[in-house]
Short mmCIF file of C-alpha atoms and ligand atoms in Angstrom, two decimals:
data_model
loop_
_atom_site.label_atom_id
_atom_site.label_comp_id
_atom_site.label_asym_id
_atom_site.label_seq_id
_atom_site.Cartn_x
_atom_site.Cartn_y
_atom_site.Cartn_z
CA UNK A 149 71.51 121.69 84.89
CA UNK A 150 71.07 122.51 81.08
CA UNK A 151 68.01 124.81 82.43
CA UNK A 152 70.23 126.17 84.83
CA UNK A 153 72.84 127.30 82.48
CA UNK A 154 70.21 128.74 79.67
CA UNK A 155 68.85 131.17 82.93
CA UNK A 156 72.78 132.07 83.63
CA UNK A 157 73.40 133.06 80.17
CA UNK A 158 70.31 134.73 79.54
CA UNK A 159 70.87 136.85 82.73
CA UNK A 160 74.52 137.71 81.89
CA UNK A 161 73.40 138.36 78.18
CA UNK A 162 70.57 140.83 79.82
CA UNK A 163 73.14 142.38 82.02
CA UNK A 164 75.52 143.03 79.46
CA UNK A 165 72.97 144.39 77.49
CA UNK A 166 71.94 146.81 80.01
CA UNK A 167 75.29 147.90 80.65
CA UNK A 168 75.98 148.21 76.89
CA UNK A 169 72.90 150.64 76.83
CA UNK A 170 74.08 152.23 79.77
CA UNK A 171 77.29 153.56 78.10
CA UNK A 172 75.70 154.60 75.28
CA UNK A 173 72.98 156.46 76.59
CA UNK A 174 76.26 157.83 78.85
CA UNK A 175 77.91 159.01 75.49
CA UNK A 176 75.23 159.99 72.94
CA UNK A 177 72.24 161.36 75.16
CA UNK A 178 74.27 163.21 78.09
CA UNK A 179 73.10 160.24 80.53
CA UNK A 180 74.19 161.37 83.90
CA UNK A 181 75.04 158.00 86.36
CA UNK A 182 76.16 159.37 89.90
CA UNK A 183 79.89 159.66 88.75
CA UNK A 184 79.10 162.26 85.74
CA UNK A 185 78.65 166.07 85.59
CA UNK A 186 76.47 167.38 82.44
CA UNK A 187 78.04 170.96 82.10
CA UNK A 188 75.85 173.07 79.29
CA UNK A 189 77.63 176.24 78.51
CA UNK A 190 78.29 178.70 75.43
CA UNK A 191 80.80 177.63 72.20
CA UNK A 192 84.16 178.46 73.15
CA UNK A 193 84.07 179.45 76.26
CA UNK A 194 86.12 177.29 78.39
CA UNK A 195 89.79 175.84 78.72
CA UNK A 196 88.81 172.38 77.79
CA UNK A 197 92.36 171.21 79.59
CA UNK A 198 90.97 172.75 83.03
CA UNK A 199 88.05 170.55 82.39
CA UNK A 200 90.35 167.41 82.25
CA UNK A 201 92.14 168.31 85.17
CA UNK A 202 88.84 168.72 86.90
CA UNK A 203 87.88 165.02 85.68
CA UNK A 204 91.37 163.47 87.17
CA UNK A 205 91.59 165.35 90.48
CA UNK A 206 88.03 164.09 91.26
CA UNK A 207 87.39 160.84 89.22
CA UNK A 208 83.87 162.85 87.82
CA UNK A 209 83.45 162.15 84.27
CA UNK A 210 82.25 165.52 82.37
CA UNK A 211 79.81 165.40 79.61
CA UNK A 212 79.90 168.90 77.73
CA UNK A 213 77.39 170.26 75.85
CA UNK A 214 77.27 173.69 74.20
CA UNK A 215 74.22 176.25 73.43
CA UNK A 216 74.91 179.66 71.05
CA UNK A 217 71.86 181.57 72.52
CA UNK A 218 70.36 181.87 76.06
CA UNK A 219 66.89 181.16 74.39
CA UNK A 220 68.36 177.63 72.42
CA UNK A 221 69.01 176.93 76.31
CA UNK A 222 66.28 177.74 77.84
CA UNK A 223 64.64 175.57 75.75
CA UNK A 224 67.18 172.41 76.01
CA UNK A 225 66.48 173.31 79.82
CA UNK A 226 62.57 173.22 79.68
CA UNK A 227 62.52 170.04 77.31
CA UNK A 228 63.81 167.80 80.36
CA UNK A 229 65.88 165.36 78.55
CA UNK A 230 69.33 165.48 79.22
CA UNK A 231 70.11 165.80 82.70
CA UNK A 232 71.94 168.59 82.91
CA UNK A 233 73.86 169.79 85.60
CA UNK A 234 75.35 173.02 85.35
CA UNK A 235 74.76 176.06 82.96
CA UNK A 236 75.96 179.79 82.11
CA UNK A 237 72.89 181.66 81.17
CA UNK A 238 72.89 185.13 81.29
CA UNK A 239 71.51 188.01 83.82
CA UNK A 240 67.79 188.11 82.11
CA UNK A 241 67.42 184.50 81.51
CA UNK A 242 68.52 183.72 84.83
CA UNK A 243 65.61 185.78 86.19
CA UNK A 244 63.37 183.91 84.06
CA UNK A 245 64.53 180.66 85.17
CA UNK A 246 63.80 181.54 88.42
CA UNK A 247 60.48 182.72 87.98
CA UNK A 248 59.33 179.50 86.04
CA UNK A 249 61.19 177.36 88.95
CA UNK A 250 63.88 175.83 86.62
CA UNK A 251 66.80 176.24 89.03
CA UNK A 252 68.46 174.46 92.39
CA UNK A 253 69.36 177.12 95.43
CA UNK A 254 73.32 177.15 95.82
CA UNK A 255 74.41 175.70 98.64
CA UNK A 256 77.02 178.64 99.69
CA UNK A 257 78.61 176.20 102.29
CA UNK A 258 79.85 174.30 99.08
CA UNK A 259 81.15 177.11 97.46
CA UNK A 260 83.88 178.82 99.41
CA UNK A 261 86.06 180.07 96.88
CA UNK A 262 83.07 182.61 96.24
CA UNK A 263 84.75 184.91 98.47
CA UNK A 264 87.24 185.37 95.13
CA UNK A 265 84.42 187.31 93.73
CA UNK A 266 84.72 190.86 93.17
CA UNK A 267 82.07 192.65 95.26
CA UNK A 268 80.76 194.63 92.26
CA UNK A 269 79.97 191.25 90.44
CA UNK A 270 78.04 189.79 93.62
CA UNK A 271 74.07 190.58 94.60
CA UNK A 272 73.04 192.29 91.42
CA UNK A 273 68.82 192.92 91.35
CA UNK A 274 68.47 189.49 88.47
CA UNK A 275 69.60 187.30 91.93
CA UNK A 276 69.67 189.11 94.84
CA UNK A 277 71.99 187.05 97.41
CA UNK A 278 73.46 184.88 94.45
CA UNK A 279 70.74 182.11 95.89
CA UNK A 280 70.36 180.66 92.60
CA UNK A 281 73.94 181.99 90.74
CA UNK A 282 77.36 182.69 90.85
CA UNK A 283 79.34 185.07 88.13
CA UNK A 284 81.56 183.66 85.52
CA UNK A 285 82.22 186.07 82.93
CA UNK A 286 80.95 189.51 81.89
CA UNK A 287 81.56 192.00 79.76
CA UNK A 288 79.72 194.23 76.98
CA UNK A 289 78.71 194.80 73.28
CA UNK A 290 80.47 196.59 71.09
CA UNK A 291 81.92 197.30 67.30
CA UNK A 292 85.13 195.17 66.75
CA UNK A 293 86.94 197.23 63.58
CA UNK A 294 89.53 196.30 61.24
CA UNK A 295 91.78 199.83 61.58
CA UNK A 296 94.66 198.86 58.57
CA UNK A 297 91.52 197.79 56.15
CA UNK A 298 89.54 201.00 56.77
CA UNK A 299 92.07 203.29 57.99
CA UNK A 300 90.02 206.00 57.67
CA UNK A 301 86.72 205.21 59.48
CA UNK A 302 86.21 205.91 63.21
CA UNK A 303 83.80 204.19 65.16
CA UNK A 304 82.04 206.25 67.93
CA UNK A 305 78.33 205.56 67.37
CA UNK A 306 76.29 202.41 66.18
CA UNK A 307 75.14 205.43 63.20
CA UNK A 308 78.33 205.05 61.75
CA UNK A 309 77.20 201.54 60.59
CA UNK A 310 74.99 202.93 58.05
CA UNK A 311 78.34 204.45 56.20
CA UNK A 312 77.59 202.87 52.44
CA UNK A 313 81.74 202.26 52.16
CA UNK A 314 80.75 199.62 54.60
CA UNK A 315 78.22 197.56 51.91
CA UNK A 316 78.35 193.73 52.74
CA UNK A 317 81.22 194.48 54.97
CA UNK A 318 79.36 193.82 58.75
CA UNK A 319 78.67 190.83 60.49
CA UNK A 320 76.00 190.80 63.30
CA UNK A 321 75.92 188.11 66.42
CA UNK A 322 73.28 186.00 66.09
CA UNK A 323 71.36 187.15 68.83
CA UNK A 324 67.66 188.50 69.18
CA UNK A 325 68.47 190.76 72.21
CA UNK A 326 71.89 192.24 70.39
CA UNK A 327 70.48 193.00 66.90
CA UNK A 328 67.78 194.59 67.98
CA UNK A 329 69.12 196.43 70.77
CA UNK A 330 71.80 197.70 67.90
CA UNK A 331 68.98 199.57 66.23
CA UNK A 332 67.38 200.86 69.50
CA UNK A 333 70.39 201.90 70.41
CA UNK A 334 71.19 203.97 67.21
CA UNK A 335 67.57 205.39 67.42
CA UNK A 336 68.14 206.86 71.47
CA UNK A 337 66.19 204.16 73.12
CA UNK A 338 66.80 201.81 75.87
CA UNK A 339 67.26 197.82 75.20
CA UNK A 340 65.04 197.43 77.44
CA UNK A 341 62.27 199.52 75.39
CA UNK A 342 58.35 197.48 75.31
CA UNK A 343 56.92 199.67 72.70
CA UNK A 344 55.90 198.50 69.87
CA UNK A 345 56.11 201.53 67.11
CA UNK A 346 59.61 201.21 68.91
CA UNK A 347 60.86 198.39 67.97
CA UNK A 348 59.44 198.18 64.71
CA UNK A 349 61.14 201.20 64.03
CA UNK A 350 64.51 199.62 65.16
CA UNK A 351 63.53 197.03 62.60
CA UNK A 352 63.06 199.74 60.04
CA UNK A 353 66.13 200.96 60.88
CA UNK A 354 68.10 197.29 60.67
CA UNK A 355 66.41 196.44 57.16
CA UNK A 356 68.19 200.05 55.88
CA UNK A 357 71.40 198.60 57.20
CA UNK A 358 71.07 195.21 55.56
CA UNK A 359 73.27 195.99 52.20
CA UNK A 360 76.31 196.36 54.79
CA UNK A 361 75.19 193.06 56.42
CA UNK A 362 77.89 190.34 55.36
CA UNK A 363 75.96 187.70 57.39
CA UNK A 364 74.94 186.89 60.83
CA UNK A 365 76.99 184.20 62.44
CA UNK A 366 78.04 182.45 65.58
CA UNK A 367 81.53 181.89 66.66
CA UNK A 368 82.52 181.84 62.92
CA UNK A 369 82.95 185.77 63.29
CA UNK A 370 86.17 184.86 64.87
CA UNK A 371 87.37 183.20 62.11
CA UNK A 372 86.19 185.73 59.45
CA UNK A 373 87.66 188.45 61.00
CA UNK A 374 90.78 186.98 62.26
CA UNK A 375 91.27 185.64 58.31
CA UNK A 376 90.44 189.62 57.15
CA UNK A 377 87.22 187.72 55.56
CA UNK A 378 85.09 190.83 56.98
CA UNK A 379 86.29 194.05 58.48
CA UNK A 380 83.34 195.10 61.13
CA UNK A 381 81.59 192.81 63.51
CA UNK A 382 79.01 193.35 66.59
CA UNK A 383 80.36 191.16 69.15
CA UNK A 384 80.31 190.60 72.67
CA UNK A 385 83.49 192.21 74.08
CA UNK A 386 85.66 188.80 75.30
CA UNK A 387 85.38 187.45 71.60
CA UNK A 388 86.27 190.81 70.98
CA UNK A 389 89.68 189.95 72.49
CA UNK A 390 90.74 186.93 71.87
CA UNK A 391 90.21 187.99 68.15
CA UNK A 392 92.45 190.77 68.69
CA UNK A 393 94.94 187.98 70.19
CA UNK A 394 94.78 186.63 66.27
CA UNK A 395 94.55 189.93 63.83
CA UNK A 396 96.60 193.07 65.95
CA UNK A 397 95.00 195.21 63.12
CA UNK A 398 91.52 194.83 64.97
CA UNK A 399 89.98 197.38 67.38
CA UNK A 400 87.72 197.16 69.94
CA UNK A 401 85.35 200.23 70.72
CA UNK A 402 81.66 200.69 72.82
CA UNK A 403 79.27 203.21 71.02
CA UNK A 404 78.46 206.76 72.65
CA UNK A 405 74.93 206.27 73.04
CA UNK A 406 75.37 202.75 75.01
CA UNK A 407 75.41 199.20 74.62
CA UNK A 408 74.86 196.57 76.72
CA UNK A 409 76.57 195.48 79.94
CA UNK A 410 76.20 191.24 80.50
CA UNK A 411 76.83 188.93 82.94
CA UNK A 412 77.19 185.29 82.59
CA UNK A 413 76.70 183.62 85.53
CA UNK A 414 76.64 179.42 86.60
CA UNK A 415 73.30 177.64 88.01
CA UNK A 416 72.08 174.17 88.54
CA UNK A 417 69.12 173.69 86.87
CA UNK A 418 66.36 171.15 88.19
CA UNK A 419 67.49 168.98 85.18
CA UNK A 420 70.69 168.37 87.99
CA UNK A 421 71.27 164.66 88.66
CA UNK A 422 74.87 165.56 90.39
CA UNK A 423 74.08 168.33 92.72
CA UNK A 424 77.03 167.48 95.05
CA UNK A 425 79.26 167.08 91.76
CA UNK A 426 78.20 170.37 90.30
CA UNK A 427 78.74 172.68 93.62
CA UNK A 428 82.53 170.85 93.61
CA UNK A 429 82.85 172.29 89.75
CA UNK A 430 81.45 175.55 90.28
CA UNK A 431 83.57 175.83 93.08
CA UNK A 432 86.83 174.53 91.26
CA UNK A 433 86.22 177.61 88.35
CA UNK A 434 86.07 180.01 91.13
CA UNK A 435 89.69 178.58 92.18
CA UNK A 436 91.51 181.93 91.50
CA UNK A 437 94.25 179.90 89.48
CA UNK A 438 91.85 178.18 87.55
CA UNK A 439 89.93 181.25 86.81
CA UNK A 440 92.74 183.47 85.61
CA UNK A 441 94.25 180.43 83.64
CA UNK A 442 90.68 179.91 82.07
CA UNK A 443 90.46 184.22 81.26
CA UNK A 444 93.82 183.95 79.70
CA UNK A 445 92.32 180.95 76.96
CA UNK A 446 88.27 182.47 76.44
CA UNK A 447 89.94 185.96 76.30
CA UNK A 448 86.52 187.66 78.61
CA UNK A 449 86.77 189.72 81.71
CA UNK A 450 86.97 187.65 84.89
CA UNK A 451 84.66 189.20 88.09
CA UNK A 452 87.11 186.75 90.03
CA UNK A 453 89.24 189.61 92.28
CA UNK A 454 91.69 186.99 92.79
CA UNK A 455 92.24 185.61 89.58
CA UNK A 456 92.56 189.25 88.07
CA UNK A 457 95.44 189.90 90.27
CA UNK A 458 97.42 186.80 88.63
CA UNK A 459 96.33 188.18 85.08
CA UNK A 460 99.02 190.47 82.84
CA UNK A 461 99.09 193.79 83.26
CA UNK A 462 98.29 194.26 79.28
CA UNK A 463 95.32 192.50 79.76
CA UNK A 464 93.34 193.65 83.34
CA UNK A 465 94.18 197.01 82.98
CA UNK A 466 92.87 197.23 79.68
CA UNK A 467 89.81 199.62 79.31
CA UNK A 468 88.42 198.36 76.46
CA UNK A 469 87.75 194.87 78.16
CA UNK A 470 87.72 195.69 82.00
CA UNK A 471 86.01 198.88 81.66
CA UNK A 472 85.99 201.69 84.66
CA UNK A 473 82.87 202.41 86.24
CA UNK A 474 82.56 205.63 84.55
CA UNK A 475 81.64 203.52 81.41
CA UNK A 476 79.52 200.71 83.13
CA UNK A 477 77.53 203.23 84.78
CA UNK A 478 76.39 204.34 81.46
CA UNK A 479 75.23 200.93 79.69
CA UNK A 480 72.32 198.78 80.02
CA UNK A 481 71.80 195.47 81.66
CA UNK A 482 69.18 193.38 79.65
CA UNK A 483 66.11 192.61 81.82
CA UNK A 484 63.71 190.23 81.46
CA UNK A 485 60.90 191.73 79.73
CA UNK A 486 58.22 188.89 80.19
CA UNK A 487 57.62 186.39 77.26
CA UNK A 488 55.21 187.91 75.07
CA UNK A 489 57.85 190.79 74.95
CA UNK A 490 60.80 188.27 74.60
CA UNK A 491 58.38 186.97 71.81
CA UNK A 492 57.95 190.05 69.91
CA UNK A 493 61.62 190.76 70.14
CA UNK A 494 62.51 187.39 68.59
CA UNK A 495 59.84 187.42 65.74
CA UNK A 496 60.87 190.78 64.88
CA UNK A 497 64.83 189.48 64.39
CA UNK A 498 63.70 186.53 62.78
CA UNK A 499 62.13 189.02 60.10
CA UNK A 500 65.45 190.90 60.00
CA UNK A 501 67.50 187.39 59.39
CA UNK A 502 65.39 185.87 56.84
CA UNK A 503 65.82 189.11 54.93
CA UNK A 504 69.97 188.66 55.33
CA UNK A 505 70.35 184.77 55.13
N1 SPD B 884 81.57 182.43 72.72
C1 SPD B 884 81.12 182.72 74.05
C2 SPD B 884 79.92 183.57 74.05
C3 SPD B 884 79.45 183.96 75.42
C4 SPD B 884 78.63 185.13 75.34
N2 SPD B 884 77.83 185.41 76.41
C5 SPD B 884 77.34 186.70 76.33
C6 SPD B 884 75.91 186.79 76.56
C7 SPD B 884 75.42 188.17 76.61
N3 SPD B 884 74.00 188.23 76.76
#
């Protein structure tokens, strides 16, 4: 009997271990069990209260992790140890995540609130047929200006960085693609450009800017410019906004000779361990209600049709953040230029921040 009773104990003590690990490896590692969703997406960048409502309509527990680059993703992605189950990566990286066979085909069936989906937004050449994608946010690159501090500087062209009034006065996203593609930009060429003497010119060209630089940040530049800490930042053009929300003395304006156009768009990587779960989000932030309550908190242009229509006038019909055709037409989507390119394009920023920070 006394035999009996050590086995018992030593099995419940092993079972409550297990379960003990369990939970933790739950909370601290982004353990997925069938019940859990691991949703990797961008600081700032969702209503965390739509989250919560998706967790009590359907009893799925959400585990949410956050990335500031599409690269830092990529590689979370390719390292295989969280089992994630949804994430936003952007048109170029999504291409390259299909080409090294990192994402799970959309089951369309699953999805039917992609009919929401603006038209314009839907089959563009980085996934043709959305097989592996569907758009969440887009929007463009631009200079976000401080009008009272500097009343009288304009901003037309990336050139009128290099103003010397503007000395430690900029800061720059912390992104390879947007840096660089700044100072191809203000030099005529695409941001799409593979030559070298090219982009070590646009290098050139950044390291002459660098007394202006104030630093090169992440979502901080909210913060800074909101607070009048700086009084020019590069920024994608939904941050853009909802910093305007903050500091009405900002301004929002895309240079003459271009700038980028993105698009952020969801996937299930391979990392998925709640396929079924992940289609039923996805499909719950294309809800048209969801959507336009989730564009009203991140402040970034919605490609939802629907949602747009429940949206404030002031805000989807304003130019600067829902801009016409006319003004797409003439901007750049990134593409994916291969990884020795991608490589080169990195190294060079790095070179650029190390020179900054
Ligand atoms: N704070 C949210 C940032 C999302 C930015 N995504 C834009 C990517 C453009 N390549």
């Amino acid at each position: 009997m006394k035999k009996l009773m050590i086995a018992f104990t030593s099995v419940l003590l092993a079972s409550v271990l297990l379960l003990v690990t369990i939970n933790r490896l739950n909370a601290v590692q982004g353990y997925s069990g069938s019940n859990t969703l691991t949703v990797f997406n961008w600081g700032d960048y969702i209503d965390m209260d739509l989250v919560e409502q998706f967790e009590e309509e359907t009893g799925i527990t959400v585990i949410y992790e956050t990335f500031d680059s599409n690269e830092a993703m990529l590689t979370k992605i390719q390292q295989g140890g969280v089992t994630y189950d949804i994430a936003v990566p952007s048109e170029y990286m999504i291409e390259k995540m299909v080409e090294e066979d990192l994402l799970i085909p959309l089951d369309h069936s699953k999805l039917p609130n992609l009919k929401y989906i603006d038209e314009r937004f839907m089959d563009l050449p980085f996934d043709e047929g959305n097989k592996y994608s569907v758009p969440y946010f887009w929007g463009t690159v631009g200079i976000l200006f401080n009008t009272e501090l500097l009343p009288d500087k304009t901003f037309t062209s990336w050139n009128d960085l290099w103003d010397p009034e503007l000395e430690n006065s900029i800061l720059l996203i912390d992104g390879a693609r947007e840096v660089m593609g700044m100072g191809l930009n203000s030099l005529g060429y695409s941001l799409n450009d593979t030559n070298p003497d090219h982009l070590q010119e646009a290098l050139d060209k950044l390291v002459s800017l660098s007394p202006n630089i104030k630093a090169i940040v992440g979502d901080e530049n909210k913060l800074l410019m909101a607070n009048n800490e700086a009084t020019v930042a590069l920024v994608w053009s939904g941050d853009a906004r909802d910093i305007m929300w903050e500091n009405e003395a900002l301004d929002y304006v895309v240079p003459v000779e271009g700038s980028n156009l993105w698009f952020d768009n969801m996937v299930i990587p391979k990392t998925a361990d709640n396929v079924e779960a992940a289609h039923a989000f996805i499909n719950y932030m294309l809800d048209p209600e969801i959507a336009a309550l989730n564009t009203e908190y991140v402040g970034y242009s919605t490609p939802n049709e629907a949602a747009l229509a429940l949206l404030s006038e002031e805000l989807a019909e304003d130019e600067r953040f829902y801009p016409p055709p006319e003004l797409t037409d003439r901007l750049e989507v990134y593409e994916n230029l291969g990884k020795e390119m991608l490589g080169l394009y990195n190294e060079l920023f790095l070179q650029f921040k190390m020179l900054i920070n």
